XYZ file of C-alpha atoms in Angstrom:
727
model
C -4.643 -2.023 19.001
C -4.360 1.941 20.059
C -0.685 1.497 20.833
C 0.011 -0.057 17.660
C -2.117 2.155 15.936
C 0.100 5.285 17.614
C 3.317 3.604 16.269
C 2.117 3.101 12.598
C 1.376 6.911 12.383
C 5.079 7.936 14.214
C 6.348 5.171 12.226
C 7.686 7.250 9.399
C 10.828 9.627 9.116
C 11.014 13.445 8.474
C 11.436 12.518 4.866
C 8.118 10.965 4.720
C 9.110 8.045 2.482
C 11.208 6.129 4.895
C 10.807 4.490 8.127
C 12.371 6.101 11.085
C 15.223 4.372 12.528
C 14.015 3.139 15.879
C 11.222 1.146 13.632
C 13.721 -0.585 11.004
C 15.738 -1.596 13.686
C 13.469 -3.232 15.422
C 12.502 -5.054 12.727
C 16.041 -6.058 11.670
C 16.438 -7.398 15.297
C 13.153 -9.586 15.662
C 12.604 -10.250 12.055
C 14.434 -13.437 11.719
C 12.428 -14.990 14.929
C 9.008 -13.935 13.813
C 6.286 -14.723 11.727
C 5.444 -11.607 8.940
C 2.168 -11.292 10.406
C 2.880 -11.347 14.179
C 1.966 -8.577 16.182
C 3.759 -6.109 18.856
C 2.882 -6.825 22.302
C 1.885 -4.009 24.523
C 5.427 -3.825 26.213
C 7.310 -3.717 22.751
C 4.553 -1.152 21.618
C 4.807 1.306 24.720
C 9.009 0.775 24.158
C 9.030 1.824 20.355
C 6.225 4.758 20.965
C 8.773 5.667 23.471
C 11.299 5.790 21.304
C 9.921 7.356 18.449
C 8.410 10.622 20.343
C 11.868 11.197 21.711
C 12.861 11.485 18.083
C 11.014 15.254 17.932
C 10.788 18.141 20.289
C 7.180 17.485 20.906
C 4.353 14.933 19.702
C 0.596 15.471 20.889
C -1.619 12.474 21.129
C -5.216 12.560 21.079
C -7.334 9.933 22.190
C -11.482 10.404 21.854
C -14.007 8.369 23.096
C -11.793 6.456 25.756
C -14.759 4.848 27.406
C -15.606 2.953 24.334
C -11.924 1.074 24.913
C -12.362 -2.750 26.153
C -9.726 -2.026 28.651
C -9.201 1.279 29.535
C -7.157 1.130 32.842
C -4.381 -1.322 31.127
C -4.251 1.525 28.276
C -3.907 4.213 30.920
C -0.869 2.640 32.495
C 0.679 1.789 29.142
C 0.514 5.363 28.038
C 2.142 6.490 31.961
C 5.007 4.463 30.898
C 5.642 6.044 27.610
C 4.914 9.634 29.466
C 7.623 8.968 31.787
C 10.050 8.020 29.153
C 9.048 10.590 26.601
C 9.163 13.039 29.628
C 8.341 16.506 28.843
C 7.845 15.548 25.028
C 4.762 14.213 24.728
C 1.328 16.112 25.392
C -1.592 13.605 25.897
C -5.372 14.770 25.543
C -7.998 12.307 26.476
C -11.973 12.517 26.011
C -14.473 10.271 27.710
C -17.456 9.822 29.795
C -17.064 10.238 33.521
C -17.580 6.513 34.693
C -13.756 6.139 33.301
C -11.508 7.755 35.675
C -8.252 8.577 34.535
C -6.995 11.375 36.864
C -5.769 8.599 39.506
C -3.399 6.896 36.772
C -2.329 9.630 34.234
C -2.401 12.756 36.596
C -0.055 14.884 33.878
C -2.485 14.221 31.098
C -5.532 17.119 30.447
C -8.851 14.914 30.344
C -12.003 16.436 28.841
C -15.202 14.811 30.552
C -18.008 14.394 28.175
C -21.441 14.051 30.517
C -25.033 13.116 28.935
C -26.361 16.639 29.815
C -23.730 18.246 27.495
C -25.395 17.022 24.303
C -28.892 16.669 25.529
C -30.013 20.050 24.022
C -28.331 18.554 20.462
C -30.421 15.402 21.159
C -33.831 17.333 21.818
C -33.287 19.555 18.872
C -32.886 16.562 17.040
C -35.607 14.201 18.097
C -38.149 17.046 18.013
C -37.354 17.964 14.217
C -37.766 14.266 13.404
C -40.770 13.476 15.080
C -42.885 17.043 14.779
C -41.384 18.529 11.229
C -39.886 15.584 9.639
C -41.164 13.665 6.789
C -41.781 10.626 8.273
C -44.923 10.797 11.236
C -45.978 8.440 14.082
C -49.795 7.615 14.020
C -50.173 10.271 11.068
C -50.113 13.024 13.385
C -53.007 11.407 15.282
C -51.431 11.095 18.530
C -49.608 14.163 19.684
C -49.540 13.054 23.326
C -47.865 10.135 22.567
C -45.476 12.064 20.569
C -44.256 14.177 23.373
C -43.886 11.247 25.580
C -41.682 9.737 22.760
C -39.454 12.866 23.009
C -39.072 12.895 26.533
C -38.371 9.098 27.083
C -35.449 9.137 24.459
C -33.833 12.175 25.501
C -34.093 10.992 28.822
C -32.497 7.489 27.890
C -29.990 8.643 25.157
C -27.204 9.358 27.585
C -25.719 11.348 24.758
C -25.536 8.327 22.437
C -26.964 9.665 18.837
C -26.881 6.487 17.034
C -29.560 4.850 19.591
C -31.711 7.653 19.309
C -31.458 7.545 15.326
C -32.401 3.772 15.265
C -35.130 4.013 18.053
C -36.360 6.689 15.860
C -36.275 4.535 12.829
C -38.169 1.744 14.237
C -41.002 4.584 15.501
C -41.488 6.339 12.357
C -41.047 3.429 10.106
C -42.535 3.902 6.649
C -42.679 0.598 5.265
C -43.794 -1.329 8.484
C -45.340 1.353 10.906
C -46.447 1.048 14.362
C -50.220 0.617 13.236
C -51.960 1.060 17.021
C -51.324 3.274 19.737
C -51.500 0.382 21.993
C -48.038 -0.895 20.051
C -46.572 2.349 20.858
C -47.132 2.558 24.477
C -46.480 -1.034 24.949
C -42.962 -0.044 22.817
C -42.605 3.240 24.977
C -43.120 1.397 28.342
C -40.313 -1.000 27.637
C -37.986 1.727 26.783
C -38.929 3.845 30.146
C -38.164 0.200 32.195
C -34.835 -0.251 30.815
C -32.026 0.843 32.748
C -27.728 1.226 32.524
C -26.224 2.453 29.313
C -28.713 2.065 26.036
C -28.348 -1.331 24.422
C -27.169 -0.769 20.799
C -26.668 -4.499 19.930
C -30.134 -4.916 20.853
C -31.678 -2.333 18.725
C -29.378 -4.093 15.844
C -30.349 -7.104 16.163
C -34.098 -6.188 16.481
C -33.393 -3.865 12.929
C -32.061 -7.075 11.583
C -35.018 -9.093 12.043
C -37.516 -6.601 10.866
C -35.779 -5.832 7.430
C -35.791 -9.701 6.609
C -38.571 -10.971 8.440
C -41.177 -11.251 5.749
C -39.197 -13.660 3.366
C -35.798 -15.751 3.706
C -34.829 -14.709 0.567
C -34.779 -10.840 1.624
C -32.412 -12.395 4.707
C -30.375 -14.224 1.957
C -29.988 -10.846 -0.305
C -29.192 -8.829 2.492
C -26.360 -11.268 3.849
C -25.116 -11.033 0.351
C -24.907 -7.102 0.019
C -23.621 -6.846 3.581
C -20.585 -9.290 2.594
C -20.134 -7.348 -0.815
C -19.941 -4.208 0.980
C -17.426 -5.789 3.434
C -14.596 -7.138 1.184
C -15.164 -4.530 -2.064
C -11.906 -3.528 -3.268
C -13.371 -0.446 -4.299
C -16.324 0.857 -3.259
C -19.622 -0.061 -4.987
C -22.152 2.171 -6.303
C -25.979 1.255 -5.571
C -26.651 0.025 -9.214
C -23.993 -2.289 -9.011
C -24.495 -3.722 -5.780
C -28.279 -4.169 -6.735
C -26.816 -5.809 -10.244
C -24.605 -8.084 -8.440
C -27.497 -9.221 -6.147
C -30.103 -9.766 -8.881
C -27.531 -12.377 -10.647
C -29.678 -15.949 -9.687
C -27.058 -18.886 -9.307
C -28.457 -20.488 -12.884
C -27.128 -17.409 -14.676
C -30.744 -15.691 -14.856
C -31.167 -12.118 -13.877
C -34.035 -11.277 -11.428
C -35.886 -8.310 -12.512
C -37.585 -7.535 -9.422
C -34.141 -6.429 -7.671
C -33.165 -2.689 -8.155
C -31.815 0.104 -6.067
C -34.975 0.571 -3.951
C -34.888 -2.891 -3.137
C -31.187 -3.037 -1.805
C -32.283 0.145 0.741
C -35.583 -1.824 2.052
C -33.841 -4.884 2.871
C -30.570 -2.868 4.629
C -32.381 -0.121 6.088
C -30.254 1.586 8.934
C -27.156 -0.889 7.883
C -26.197 0.538 4.505
C -26.784 3.911 3.220
C -26.124 5.848 -0.221
C -23.902 8.923 0.035
C -21.993 10.915 -2.452
C -21.607 9.567 -6.061
C -24.307 7.074 -5.416
C -21.605 4.619 -3.039
C -22.709 2.575 -0.465
C -20.994 1.942 2.806
C -22.481 1.183 6.229
C -24.402 3.732 7.974
C -21.938 3.677 11.130
C -18.824 1.954 12.465
C -21.006 -0.067 15.128
C -22.895 -1.902 12.338
C -19.714 -3.676 11.423
C -18.931 -4.586 14.821
C -22.189 -5.874 15.001
C -22.389 -7.785 12.205
C -18.682 -9.549 12.759
C -19.920 -10.329 16.477
C -20.030 -13.682 18.013
C -24.283 -13.661 17.194
C -23.360 -14.650 13.613
C -20.577 -16.637 14.408
C -18.255 -15.809 11.571
C -20.847 -15.819 9.162
C -19.688 -11.940 7.841
C -16.072 -12.873 8.610
C -13.612 -11.723 6.014
C -12.848 -15.001 4.092
C -16.932 -15.809 3.909
C -17.376 -12.111 2.705
C -14.431 -12.740 0.003
C -16.282 -16.166 -0.922
C -19.528 -14.435 -1.531
C -17.682 -11.724 -3.961
C -15.730 -14.219 -5.490
C -18.620 -16.689 -6.694
C -20.864 -14.056 -7.630
C -17.918 -12.303 -9.934
C -17.201 -15.564 -11.314
C -20.991 -17.080 -11.866
C -21.098 -13.118 -14.009
C -18.187 -14.455 -16.009
C -19.256 -17.906 -16.675
C -23.038 -16.955 -17.937
C -22.749 -13.272 -19.158
C -18.971 -12.421 -20.482
C -19.921 -12.886 -23.976
C -22.129 -9.498 -23.311
C -18.899 -7.540 -22.893
C -18.208 -6.163 -26.103
C -15.012 -4.542 -24.880
C -12.497 -3.107 -21.694
C -14.801 -0.078 -21.535
C -17.754 -1.673 -20.061
C -19.023 -0.061 -16.744
C -20.947 -1.085 -13.594
C -20.685 -4.497 -11.940
C -19.674 -6.255 -15.258
C -16.521 -4.199 -15.275
C -16.220 -4.653 -11.191
C -16.881 -8.624 -11.889
C -13.985 -8.564 -14.597
C -11.097 -6.918 -12.612
C -11.597 -7.793 -9.567
C -12.769 -11.578 -9.199
C -9.051 -12.797 -9.117
C -8.404 -10.636 -5.780
C -11.343 -12.195 -4.143
C -10.113 -15.416 -4.904
C -6.761 -14.682 -3.357
C -8.329 -13.574 0.074
C -9.996 -16.758 0.364
C -8.064 -19.748 1.833
C -7.096 -22.779 -0.147
C -9.144 -24.834 2.038
C -12.128 -22.944 1.161
C -11.200 -22.905 -2.435
C -11.297 -26.599 -2.763
C -14.766 -26.844 -1.485
C -18.274 -25.591 -1.962
C -19.610 -23.694 -5.198
C -16.726 -21.656 -5.554
C -14.019 -24.763 -6.040
C -16.594 -25.921 -9.172
C -16.435 -22.358 -10.535
C -12.839 -22.290 -10.831
C -12.637 -25.781 -11.894
C -14.648 -24.658 -14.971
C -13.032 -21.073 -15.742
C -9.485 -22.189 -14.905
C -8.623 -26.220 -14.871
C -8.854 -26.878 -18.581
C -5.313 -26.637 -20.071
C -6.019 -23.420 -21.677
C -9.021 -22.457 -19.867
C -12.319 -22.394 -20.756
C -14.181 -20.148 -23.954
C -14.697 -17.382 -20.670
C -11.306 -17.585 -19.706
C -9.990 -16.856 -23.202
C -12.565 -14.166 -23.574
C -11.777 -12.836 -20.542
C -7.811 -12.691 -21.125
C -8.531 -10.638 -24.457
C -10.125 -8.226 -22.711
C -7.500 -8.002 -20.366
C -5.067 -8.073 -23.417
C -6.852 -5.126 -25.282
C -7.268 -2.698 -21.655
C -3.506 -3.578 -21.544
C -2.311 -0.199 -22.502
C -4.881 1.999 -20.197
C -4.103 -0.225 -17.296
C 0.001 -0.105 -17.949
C -0.348 3.845 -17.706
C 3.008 4.557 -15.653
C 1.242 6.838 -12.862
C -0.962 4.381 -11.731
C 0.178 0.883 -12.354
C 4.207 0.761 -12.197
C 6.677 2.877 -10.800
C 9.851 2.962 -12.857
C 12.703 2.971 -10.596
C 16.112 4.981 -11.165
C 17.864 1.519 -11.650
C 15.652 -0.001 -13.880
C 13.564 -1.961 -11.332
C 9.626 -1.981 -11.224
C 7.301 -2.700 -8.295
C 4.079 -3.153 -8.251
C 1.468 -0.733 -6.552
C -1.910 -1.890 -7.244
C -4.396 -4.574 -8.305
C -4.318 -3.814 -11.946
C -0.313 -4.503 -11.977
C -1.192 -8.270 -11.343
C -3.760 -8.178 -13.817
C -1.308 -6.993 -16.468
C 0.839 -10.186 -15.722
C -1.684 -12.258 -16.161
C -2.144 -11.572 -19.839
C -0.080 -14.379 -21.863
C -0.039 -15.569 -25.609
C -1.739 -18.183 -25.664
C -4.006 -17.424 -23.278
C -2.815 -19.657 -20.098
C -4.726 -19.265 -16.758
C -1.416 -20.706 -15.163
C -0.026 -17.128 -15.259
C -3.297 -15.833 -13.237
C -2.930 -18.604 -10.466
C 0.965 -17.314 -10.139
C -0.015 -13.706 -9.777
C -2.759 -14.532 -7.007
C -1.137 -16.886 -5.727
C -3.608 -19.860 -6.226
C -1.234 -22.640 -5.696
C -3.951 -25.301 -5.727
C -3.922 -24.434 -9.597
C -0.608 -24.039 -10.183
C -0.097 -27.518 -8.764
C -2.745 -28.913 -11.126
C -1.320 -27.256 -14.409
C 2.553 -28.421 -13.320
C 0.986 -31.991 -12.584
C -0.789 -32.046 -15.923
C 1.966 -30.130 -18.530
C 4.835 -29.806 -16.376
C 7.167 -30.110 -19.810
C 5.438 -27.197 -21.526
C 4.772 -24.574 -18.502
C 8.410 -25.227 -16.923
C 9.862 -24.672 -20.594
C 11.500 -21.594 -20.709
C 9.675 -20.432 -23.999
C 6.799 -20.297 -22.061
C 6.401 -16.639 -20.881
C 3.653 -13.959 -20.063
C 3.371 -10.644 -22.481
C 6.357 -9.228 -19.821
C 8.883 -12.032 -20.942
C 8.369 -13.332 -17.288
C 7.830 -16.908 -15.930
C 5.605 -18.371 -13.371
C 7.942 -18.062 -10.621
C 9.112 -14.707 -11.667
C 5.482 -13.534 -11.190
C 4.790 -15.254 -7.928
C 8.109 -13.783 -6.306
C 6.961 -10.227 -7.712
C 3.840 -10.804 -5.807
C 5.797 -12.837 -2.680
C 3.606 -15.921 -2.912
C 5.490 -18.591 -0.486
C 3.458 -21.689 -1.186
C 3.018 -20.966 -4.887
C 7.086 -20.394 -4.999
C 7.455 -23.759 -3.363
C 4.964 -25.781 -5.294
C 7.395 -24.486 -8.382
C 10.567 -24.875 -7.003
C 9.180 -28.749 -6.186
C 8.631 -29.205 -9.649
C 11.892 -28.180 -11.382
C 11.220 -24.570 -12.319
C 14.422 -22.866 -13.265
C 14.976 -20.552 -10.279
C 17.893 -18.270 -12.103
C 15.617 -18.031 -15.225
C 15.762 -13.914 -16.065
C 14.065 -11.582 -18.792
C 15.374 -10.870 -22.426
C 17.305 -8.051 -20.933
C 19.261 -10.181 -18.484
C 18.346 -7.713 -15.483
C 15.902 -9.592 -13.737
C 15.181 -12.810 -12.150
C 13.008 -14.069 -9.688
C 15.121 -13.160 -6.860
C 15.253 -9.375 -8.437
C 11.783 -9.281 -8.183
C 11.281 -10.098 -4.751
C 13.652 -7.440 -3.357
C 12.343 -5.244 -5.505
C 9.024 -5.563 -4.190
C 9.932 -6.064 -0.532
C 9.435 -9.584 0.123
C 11.944 -10.964 2.635
C 10.645 -14.347 3.240
C 10.188 -14.991 -0.553
C 13.895 -13.740 -0.928
C 15.040 -15.999 1.206
C 13.480 -19.106 0.176
C 14.703 -18.249 -3.304
C 18.392 -17.834 -2.223
C 18.103 -20.778 -0.692
C 17.137 -22.515 -3.715
C 20.435 -21.185 -5.188
C 18.771 -18.008 -6.714
C 20.861 -15.173 -8.262
C 20.451 -12.036 -9.017
C 20.009 -10.580 -12.693
C 23.810 -9.521 -14.590
C 22.897 -5.596 -14.333
C 22.148 -5.308 -10.571
C 23.965 -6.330 -7.290
C 21.818 -7.380 -4.393
C 21.743 -3.726 -2.875
C 20.261 -2.264 -6.034
C 17.466 -5.168 -6.309
C 16.563 -4.490 -2.529
C 16.391 -0.318 -2.338
C 13.550 0.333 -4.495
C 11.263 -1.752 -1.828
C 11.852 1.058 0.433
C 12.735 -1.503 3.454
C 15.601 -0.867 5.705
C 15.837 -4.417 6.815
C 16.137 -5.709 3.345
C 18.827 -3.584 2.290
C 20.759 -5.199 5.357
C 19.739 -8.815 4.686
C 21.777 -7.578 0.967
C 24.358 -6.171 3.104
C 24.938 -8.961 5.309
C 24.952 -11.748 2.604
C 27.631 -9.922 -0.112
C 30.277 -11.253 -0.696
C 33.964 -9.309 0.226
C 34.858 -8.650 -3.674
C 32.187 -6.632 -5.507
C 31.871 -9.206 -8.860
C 33.062 -7.223 -12.131
C 29.974 -7.546 -13.703
C 27.638 -5.598 -11.118
C 27.696 -1.932 -11.911
C 26.146 -0.997 -8.650
C 28.030 -0.169 -5.347
C 27.688 -2.787 -2.332
C 28.128 -0.295 0.513
C 25.223 0.164 3.113
C 25.614 3.720 3.132
C 24.622 3.885 -0.538
C 21.208 1.822 0.030
C 20.044 4.160 2.457
C 20.950 7.149 0.465
C 18.297 5.005 -2.173
C 15.660 4.286 -0.036
C 16.581 8.050 1.480
C 16.531 6.715 4.964
C 17.766 9.922 6.744
C 18.082 8.094 10.135
C 20.057 5.620 8.325
C 22.471 7.547 6.557
C 22.524 9.784 9.623
C 23.523 6.531 11.714
C 26.173 5.142 9.488
C 27.862 8.554 9.414
C 28.345 8.980 12.926
C 29.390 5.632 12.950
C 32.694 6.820 11.401
C 32.967 4.568 8.384
C 36.024 4.135 6.490
C 37.058 6.306 3.959
C 36.716 4.170 0.950
C 33.315 3.349 1.843
C 32.253 6.474 2.327
C 33.567 8.079 -0.993
C 32.941 4.943 -3.198
C 31.181 5.616 -6.337
C 28.512 3.351 -8.428
C 26.529 3.827 -11.072
C 27.445 6.615 -13.602
C 30.458 7.519 -11.059
C 28.346 8.603 -8.629
C 29.462 8.843 -5.068
C 26.533 8.511 -2.306
C 26.711 12.141 -1.318
C 26.279 12.924 -5.094
C 23.486 10.366 -5.457
C 21.959 12.502 -2.232
C 22.361 15.568 -4.248
C 20.981 14.704 -7.357
C 18.163 13.100 -5.973
C 17.021 16.449 -4.424
C 17.511 14.926 -0.589
C 18.189 18.015 1.203
C 18.109 16.249 4.642
C 20.484 13.636 3.738
C 22.922 16.294 1.906
C 22.778 17.867 4.800
C 23.828 15.020 7.162
C 26.798 14.033 4.886
C 27.414 17.979 5.953
C 27.198 17.473 9.400
C 28.767 14.211 10.071
C 31.260 13.477 7.616
C 35.026 13.827 8.927
C 36.931 15.164 6.078
C 40.099 14.640 7.736
C 39.803 10.751 7.262
C 39.015 11.257 3.681
C 41.736 13.207 3.013
C 44.208 10.696 3.857
C 43.226 8.622 0.915
C 44.418 11.034 -1.889
C 42.168 9.546 -4.659
C 40.691 11.038 -7.316
C 37.051 9.474 -5.849
C 38.496 11.474 -2.080
C 39.348 14.640 -4.530
C 36.130 14.776 -5.828
C 34.163 14.373 -2.771
C 35.855 17.016 -0.298
C 35.445 19.661 -3.271
C 31.817 18.646 -3.804
C 31.183 18.879 0.204
C 33.211 22.059 0.436
C 31.044 23.824 -1.990
C 28.012 22.562 -0.598
C 29.415 24.051 2.959
C 29.854 27.372 1.607
C 25.940 27.798 0.722
C 23.225 28.018 3.241
C 19.659 26.610 3.453
C 18.251 28.482 0.729
C 20.755 27.822 -1.785
C 21.155 24.263 -1.189
C 17.245 23.606 -1.453
C 17.326 25.650 -4.508
C 20.052 23.273 -5.836
C 18.284 20.130 -4.863
C 15.047 21.308 -6.376
C 16.923 21.917 -9.659
C 18.485 18.443 -9.901
C 15.335 17.081 -9.099
C 13.309 18.703 -11.981
C 16.091 18.013 -14.699
C 17.843 15.068 -14.721
C 19.899 16.570 -17.514
C 21.529 18.689 -14.632
C 23.661 15.523 -13.806
C 26.281 15.660 -16.865
C 27.365 19.096 -15.332
C 28.530 17.629 -11.952
C 30.565 19.919 -9.858
C 30.635 22.619 -12.661
C 26.914 22.772 -12.288
C 27.358 23.095 -8.651
C 29.847 25.800 -8.727
C 27.877 27.992 -11.043
C 24.546 27.968 -8.779
C 26.423 28.304 -5.088
C 29.656 30.502 -6.277
C 33.151 28.820 -5.790
C 35.490 30.246 -3.877
C 39.168 31.360 -4.945
C 40.487 28.021 -4.538
C 37.654 26.706 -6.482
C 38.279 29.392 -9.056
C 41.882 28.315 -9.221
C 41.200 24.690 -9.709
C 38.893 25.532 -12.566
C 41.501 27.588 -14.178
C 44.727 24.954 -13.839
C 41.755 22.380 -15.182
C 41.296 24.680 -18.199
C 45.295 24.733 -18.788
C 45.787 20.956 -18.480
C 42.760 20.619 -20.968
C 44.215 22.814 -23.515
C 47.587 21.026 -23.770
C 46.319 17.547 -25.068
C 44.155 19.407 -27.657
C 46.881 21.415 -28.801
C 48.823 17.851 -28.848
C 46.054 16.455 -30.641
C 46.096 19.012 -33.304
C 49.870 18.568 -33.727
C 49.687 14.926 -34.386
C 46.295 15.106 -36.444
C 48.847 17.327 -38.942
C 51.515 14.830 -38.679
C 49.538 11.950 -39.972
C 47.951 13.606 -42.382
C 51.362 14.536 -44.425
C 52.560 10.679 -43.592
C 48.826 9.496 -44.799
C 49.171 11.795 -48.446
C 52.403 10.024 -48.913
C 50.992 6.447 -48.320
C 47.910 6.432 -49.201
C 47.155 9.606 -51.458
C 46.180 12.555 -51.726
C 41.961 12.235 -51.749
C 41.273 9.703 -49.468
C 44.242 9.550 -46.771
C 43.092 13.337 -44.748
C 39.286 11.955 -44.287
C 40.436 8.357 -42.835
C 43.088 10.220 -40.319
C 40.843 13.016 -39.159
C 38.127 9.776 -38.285
C 40.445 7.892 -36.794
C 42.184 10.662 -34.659
C 38.721 11.956 -33.428
C 37.904 8.471 -32.366
C 40.441 8.365 -29.772
C 39.538 10.214 -26.362
C 41.368 13.587 -25.818
C 43.323 12.248 -22.646
C 45.276 9.429 -24.835
C 47.368 11.774 -27.247
């Protein structure tokens, strides 16, 4: 896990927007024979980490608390392999307790050994302050000798573990369930004094878990709900929201006795409320304890999401009529906006049984949903405008694509008229509900006129979010794989590629899926920022670009669009053919021009350093001449001017209209550039002069044929409609 984490942190290229080439190459090589959720082996992670470190002059890795690693010596041996491959480019700093010896394996590593006495003074200060001066009291401060003994034993047993000390103090100084007798305190102190070895944090958690809920089974059930909700909540929950969720009974009634104070008591030392009243776990070790073997999956991700989905759907089923509009706050807002996410995280098998199945049946299995679903859809429709703020929900891509970036986008595509749960099921991958609708209403739902408010079919929505099972279900029932939106720009395959779902794209392509008429496959794949998808698009393209596609099909253009510096440099060093190098795509832009206009300084410098001008000069085409002229101008500029130029184009897209002329003005063209400009002006004046003579002759002829009044106007309009280069 640590090695994979290090690879993940170093996986990005210098531009911060694309993957480093070793990562993209590894993915491309192995993606066809692996599952999408497959993990790197230790050997693969070590090799990939070595290649990533070699991309830079120096990398520093700091690993803290090495003694808490489950298999530290296996990790040491892997790091030794990485250090040997990276040679002097890697600096490694490791901290840990002395019982884990690193020096025999990592001889060139700097190690800081933490002994218990290094933090014993801090622990002593903390314990004294809590017992002697804190608000909590031991036996109402009537036994100072027991207080001194408690301080002595806790400091002696702590061995540097602050969390263990904190939990022991919580038991000894518990205000809600205090130790009432001196004998009880002495018995517990004797027990601590007899213990040997490292403090057992798990045993203390078990004791506190029992103490928090031993008075009532209901308390334990409520605490379980709290832990599950915080484990899986999509956004931070406030204390009042959590209390409101727990207070909702199965029959829809509210328990007035449950409030924020009650939640604090039943979850003491497990949950804390911080900052803006947000609830979080008191320590990472709490999560490790709850997900441990003792609870047998009671707090697994799936069980947590089942709990959250049931609570949200219970509120909607019984209380959505109390919600006036989309401006609601607190737990009602959380339930309205997040119930589909929690349902999506639950497996199909678990959605088909228990109380969650019953809630989903009542809510979504009617042809047009029940009245609660219709009310929810109306609220989503009313909230559609604020949800669709462009900065938050959709990134509008330069080439007409959009990509979903958070949960609010899915809520937007759920909206339809009339209100049909079918689109919500497609957006969140609830394939059993999709299958139910297709079985009952195939003629209606597969009809091309049934769309959401964004003019998207169910298959397009499922492809946009990569729900493989839902896509397969729709295809089995005969969904049109090539249905597109009103503009004809996006099909299901377009949306799958743009959203980065390779498996979904392959599935649609095998089913006969095609791209919209306005984009090529590279144009569809580039917004995903996935080099492997760009490769996939390039490898499957026909030899000739269909005339209806206005986008370049070169792999170089694809890497420029996703701003992959490593990918562009790799292709340029492979000495691409001249036509592929200077090929122009949308708006007559070459890959170099697009990199410049996008403000990608590193890619522009890659062209300047790697392009072989001799190969391009042999072409003697208009595109090659423009490419060489632009490259010559850029090479004359220093880094400061190039950076200013890129920033100017990045800030103002209208500068593209000026093209090379603006570059000449910014960088100051040399003599040859000035001479070409003068020649261009001279050649441009001649057509204008001929144009004026032709206009005069046509006016005279028009007066003779059509009359003196209307002829001049008609002839001038005719001449002005002809481009200057044609006469």
